[in-house]
């Protein structure tokens, strides 16, 4: 029997691919969303139609009270969270000299504070069970920086340090914590890039193409598996060789 997995921000893009991939591996999946209820329900429905078990659960995962309610709802409907995928996040791009404090705070809350709140909530049951998988979706921007994304790069770099600290704290309880850091992936966000920007990005990638959400999901699926039990505190870069 599969485990109970919670994927935050799972209504579309990489989050959707992760939710569907984990369901395909036999896990029971909670599809979290903040505003896109219809999209999240479509993901959960598609999983159920292919024989899986999934529910859509709304919550702003940057809000402490909402996270508490989210974990209660998931436990009531599926059971205690055993696999947590911290995928929720936003961007508010702009050069630092013009970046407002509100844009800085919004990205740090959605991309980093959410991981802290959800991981803390998940650990209670994981520690009791002496088993757990915490996987956070970072970015190559958090490893190399990116002009116009000081807030996003800071949040994703923070995820790396956060994950390494968590890995050290809970490793003795059979819980692993890792980061998957994608490069350019075919999503709504990268689709909005102009063709000139897309071509420049492709030239910087050793494999000469953008990745797919499913390729990122495959890395998450492996880290959530039994055979990955000896991998913790690591950053798995899925970027086609862009950061070589």
Short mmCIF file of C-alpha atoms in Angstrom, two decimals:
data_model
loop_
_atom_site.label_atom_id
_atom_site.label_comp_id
_atom_site.label_asym_id
_atom_site.label_seq_id
_atom_site.Cartn_x
_atom_site.Cartn_y
_atom_site.Cartn_z
CA UNK A 1 0.00 0.00 0.00
CA UNK A 2 1.24 3.48 -0.86
CA UNK A 3 1.94 6.35 1.49
CA UNK A 4 0.02 9.58 2.06
CA UNK A 5 1.56 12.44 0.09
CA UNK A 6 0.80 16.14 0.29
CA UNK A 7 1.90 18.29 -2.65
CA UNK A 8 1.52 22.03 -2.12
CA UNK A 9 0.68 24.25 -5.08
CA UNK A 10 -0.34 21.20 -7.11
CA UNK A 11 -3.04 22.59 -9.37
CA UNK A 12 -0.83 22.95 -12.43
CA UNK A 13 2.69 22.80 -13.85
CA UNK A 14 5.36 20.98 -11.88
CA UNK A 15 3.08 20.51 -8.88
CA UNK A 16 0.44 18.76 -10.98
CA UNK A 17 3.04 16.48 -12.56
CA UNK A 18 4.39 15.56 -9.11
CA UNK A 19 0.91 14.79 -7.76
CA UNK A 20 0.07 12.60 -10.75
CA UNK A 21 3.43 10.83 -10.67
CA UNK A 22 3.16 10.02 -6.96
CA UNK A 23 -0.37 8.74 -7.49
CA UNK A 24 0.91 6.55 -10.31
CA UNK A 25 3.37 5.05 -7.84
CA UNK A 26 0.46 4.05 -5.63
CA UNK A 27 0.49 6.89 -3.11
CA UNK A 28 -2.65 8.62 -1.84
CA UNK A 29 -2.30 12.26 -2.77
CA UNK A 30 -3.58 15.52 -1.29
CA UNK A 31 -3.58 18.16 -4.03
CA UNK A 32 -3.15 21.52 -2.31
CA UNK A 33 -4.15 24.83 -3.87
CA UNK A 34 -4.53 28.43 -2.73
CA UNK A 35 -6.86 29.99 -5.31
CA UNK A 36 -7.19 27.55 -8.23
CA UNK A 37 -9.82 25.22 -6.79
CA UNK A 38 -11.11 24.12 -10.20
CA UNK A 39 -7.60 23.26 -11.45
CA UNK A 40 -6.78 21.29 -8.30
CA UNK A 41 -10.05 19.39 -8.50
CA UNK A 42 -9.28 18.50 -12.11
CA UNK A 43 -5.95 17.05 -11.00
CA UNK A 44 -7.58 15.03 -8.23
CA UNK A 45 -10.31 13.84 -10.61
CA UNK A 46 -7.80 12.73 -13.23
CA UNK A 47 -5.97 10.72 -10.58
CA UNK A 48 -9.17 9.07 -9.39
CA UNK A 49 -10.22 8.28 -12.96
CA UNK A 50 -7.01 6.33 -13.47
CA UNK A 51 -7.57 4.27 -10.32
CA UNK A 52 -5.69 6.41 -7.81
CA UNK A 53 -6.83 8.10 -4.62
CA UNK A 54 -6.65 11.88 -4.36
CA UNK A 55 -8.39 14.85 -2.77
CA UNK A 56 -8.10 18.57 -3.44
CA UNK A 57 -7.55 20.64 -0.29
CA UNK A 58 -7.40 24.43 -0.27
CA UNK A 59 -5.08 26.40 2.00
CA UNK A 60 -2.71 29.35 1.90
CA UNK A 61 0.42 27.51 3.03
CA UNK A 62 2.16 30.74 4.03
CA UNK A 63 -0.48 31.20 6.77
CA UNK A 64 0.16 29.36 10.04
CA UNK A 65 -3.48 28.78 10.98
CA UNK A 66 -4.37 27.64 7.46
CA UNK A 67 -1.53 25.11 7.48
CA UNK A 68 -2.80 23.64 10.74
CA UNK A 69 -6.26 23.26 9.23
CA UNK A 70 -4.78 21.76 6.06
CA UNK A 71 -3.00 18.97 7.93
CA UNK A 72 -6.12 18.18 9.95
CA UNK A 73 -8.17 17.96 6.75
CA UNK A 74 -5.64 15.71 5.02
CA UNK A 75 -5.41 13.39 8.02
CA UNK A 76 -9.18 13.11 8.22
CA UNK A 77 -9.53 12.28 4.52
CA UNK A 78 -6.38 10.27 3.76
CA UNK A 79 -4.30 9.77 6.91
CA UNK A 80 -1.17 11.37 8.33
CA UNK A 81 1.17 12.97 5.80
CA UNK A 82 4.16 10.71 5.17
CA UNK A 83 5.54 12.40 2.03
CA UNK A 84 5.57 16.19 1.94
CA UNK A 85 6.43 18.02 -1.26
CA UNK A 86 6.94 21.74 -0.68
CA UNK A 87 6.20 22.96 -4.19
CA UNK A 88 4.09 26.10 -3.65
CA UNK A 89 5.72 29.32 -4.72
CA UNK A 90 5.40 32.55 -6.67
CA UNK A 91 7.62 35.02 -8.47
CA UNK A 92 7.61 38.82 -8.31
CA UNK A 93 10.50 39.65 -10.58
CA UNK A 94 12.26 42.99 -10.82
CA UNK A 95 15.66 44.57 -10.44
CA UNK A 96 16.60 45.02 -6.79
CA UNK A 97 16.76 48.82 -7.01
CA UNK A 98 13.10 48.84 -8.01
CA UNK A 99 11.90 45.89 -5.93
CA UNK A 100 9.29 46.82 -3.36
CA UNK A 101 9.38 45.45 0.17
CA UNK A 102 5.95 43.96 -0.50
CA UNK A 103 7.28 41.97 -3.47
CA UNK A 104 10.24 40.79 -1.38
CA UNK A 105 8.00 39.71 1.50
CA UNK A 106 5.41 38.02 -0.73
CA UNK A 107 7.98 35.76 -2.40
CA UNK A 108 9.76 34.87 0.85
CA UNK A 109 6.40 34.00 2.42
CA UNK A 110 5.13 31.87 -0.46
CA UNK A 111 8.41 30.13 -1.30
CA UNK A 112 10.22 29.76 2.05
CA UNK A 113 7.90 30.44 4.99
CA UNK A 114 5.42 27.93 3.52
CA UNK A 115 8.06 25.19 3.55
CA UNK A 116 8.89 25.94 7.19
CA UNK A 117 5.23 25.83 8.25
CA UNK A 118 4.35 22.67 6.32
CA UNK A 119 7.53 20.82 7.30
CA UNK A 120 7.01 21.62 10.97
CA UNK A 121 3.42 20.40 10.77
CA UNK A 122 4.38 17.20 8.92
CA UNK A 123 7.21 16.30 11.27
CA UNK A 124 4.95 15.64 14.24
CA UNK A 125 3.48 12.48 12.70
CA UNK A 126 6.70 11.54 10.89
CA UNK A 127 8.71 11.55 14.10
CA UNK A 128 6.14 9.31 15.79
CA UNK A 129 6.17 6.92 12.82
CA UNK A 130 9.97 7.09 12.48
CA UNK A 131 9.55 7.47 8.71
CA UNK A 132 9.09 10.43 6.42
CA UNK A 133 10.11 12.11 3.20
CA UNK A 134 10.38 15.89 2.89
CA UNK A 135 11.11 17.13 -0.62
CA UNK A 136 11.27 20.83 -1.42
CA UNK A 137 11.22 22.22 -4.94
CA UNK A 138 14.05 24.70 -5.26
CA UNK A 139 15.60 26.22 -8.37
CA UNK A 140 18.95 26.68 -10.04
CA UNK A 141 18.32 30.39 -9.30
CA UNK A 142 18.87 29.54 -5.66
CA UNK A 143 22.27 28.06 -6.49
CA UNK A 144 23.63 30.52 -9.03
CA UNK A 145 21.42 33.58 -8.64
CA UNK A 146 19.51 35.28 -11.45
CA UNK A 147 19.31 38.95 -12.32
CA UNK A 148 15.87 40.35 -11.56
CA UNK A 149 15.07 37.59 -9.08
CA UNK A 150 16.83 38.57 -5.86
CA UNK A 151 13.75 37.68 -3.81
CA UNK A 152 13.15 34.36 -5.59
CA UNK A 153 16.85 33.38 -5.50
CA UNK A 154 17.05 34.23 -1.80
CA UNK A 155 13.98 32.13 -1.03
CA UNK A 156 15.22 29.13 -3.01
CA UNK A 157 18.71 29.40 -1.52
CA UNK A 158 17.05 29.53 1.88
CA UNK A 159 15.30 26.25 1.10
CA UNK A 160 18.70 24.60 0.68
CA UNK A 161 19.98 25.70 4.09
CA UNK A 162 16.63 24.92 5.69
CA UNK A 163 16.62 21.42 4.21
CA UNK A 164 20.16 20.64 5.33
CA UNK A 165 19.31 21.73 8.88
CA UNK A 166 16.14 19.61 8.91
CA UNK A 167 18.05 16.61 7.55
CA UNK A 168 20.48 16.83 10.46
CA UNK A 169 17.72 17.28 13.04
CA UNK A 170 15.49 14.34 12.06
CA UNK A 171 17.77 11.87 10.29
CA UNK A 172 17.95 9.65 13.36
CA UNK A 173 14.17 9.20 13.12
CA UNK A 174 14.25 7.70 9.64
CA UNK A 175 13.18 10.96 7.98
CA UNK A 176 14.97 12.35 4.94
CA UNK A 177 14.91 15.91 3.62
CA UNK A 178 16.09 16.88 0.14
CA UNK A 179 15.73 19.57 -2.52
CA UNK A 180 14.99 19.11 -6.20
CA UNK A 181 16.25 22.16 -8.11
CA UNK A 182 14.84 22.46 -11.64
CA UNK A 183 16.28 24.64 -14.36
CA UNK A 184 14.13 25.80 -17.29
CA UNK A 185 11.02 23.62 -17.47
CA UNK A 186 8.11 23.83 -19.91
CA UNK A 187 5.45 25.52 -17.76
CA UNK A 188 3.10 28.50 -18.07
CA UNK A 189 5.88 30.66 -16.62
CA UNK A 190 8.48 29.77 -19.24
CA UNK A 191 5.86 29.79 -22.00
CA UNK A 192 5.46 33.51 -21.35
CA UNK A 193 9.11 34.15 -22.28
CA UNK A 194 9.76 35.67 -25.66
CA UNK A 195 11.29 33.44 -28.31
CA UNK A 196 14.58 35.31 -28.14
CA UNK A 197 14.83 34.68 -24.40
CA UNK A 198 13.86 31.04 -24.85
CA UNK A 199 16.52 30.53 -27.51
CA UNK A 200 19.19 32.17 -25.34
CA UNK A 201 18.20 29.86 -22.49
CA UNK A 202 18.34 26.79 -24.72
CA UNK A 203 21.86 27.69 -25.83
CA UNK A 204 22.96 27.64 -22.18
CA UNK A 205 21.59 24.13 -21.61
CA UNK A 206 23.87 21.19 -22.42
CA UNK A 207 20.94 19.08 -23.61
CA UNK A 208 19.69 21.93 -25.78
CA UNK A 209 16.08 21.90 -24.57
CA UNK A 210 13.85 22.79 -21.67
CA UNK A 211 12.87 20.04 -19.27
CA UNK A 212 9.37 18.72 -18.69
CA UNK A 213 7.38 18.75 -15.46
CA UNK A 214 7.35 14.96 -15.61
CA UNK A 215 11.16 14.82 -15.53
CA UNK A 216 11.15 16.88 -12.33
CA UNK A 217 8.38 14.68 -10.93
CA UNK A 218 10.47 11.55 -11.58
CA UNK A 219 13.24 12.89 -9.35
CA UNK A 220 10.70 13.62 -6.62
CA UNK A 221 9.24 10.14 -6.96
CA UNK A 222 12.64 8.57 -6.49
CA UNK A 223 13.46 10.64 -3.40
CA UNK A 224 10.10 9.62 -1.92
CA UNK A 225 10.84 5.93 -2.44
CA UNK A 226 12.26 3.26 -0.18
CA UNK A 227 15.47 2.84 -2.20
CA UNK A 228 16.28 6.55 -1.59
CA UNK A 229 16.38 6.05 2.18
CA UNK A 230 20.12 6.83 2.37
CA UNK A 231 19.89 10.16 0.54
CA UNK A 232 19.33 13.20 2.74
CA UNK A 233 20.36 16.83 2.89
CA UNK A 234 21.06 16.84 -0.84
CA UNK A 235 20.20 19.10 -3.76
CA UNK A 236 19.28 17.15 -6.90
CA UNK A 237 19.66 19.49 -9.87
CA UNK A 238 17.34 18.75 -12.82
CA UNK A 239 18.45 21.33 -15.38
CA UNK A 240 19.70 19.52 -18.48
CA UNK A 241 23.25 20.58 -17.69
CA UNK A 242 22.57 24.33 -17.58
CA UNK A 243 24.56 24.90 -14.39
CA UNK A 244 27.58 22.82 -15.38
#
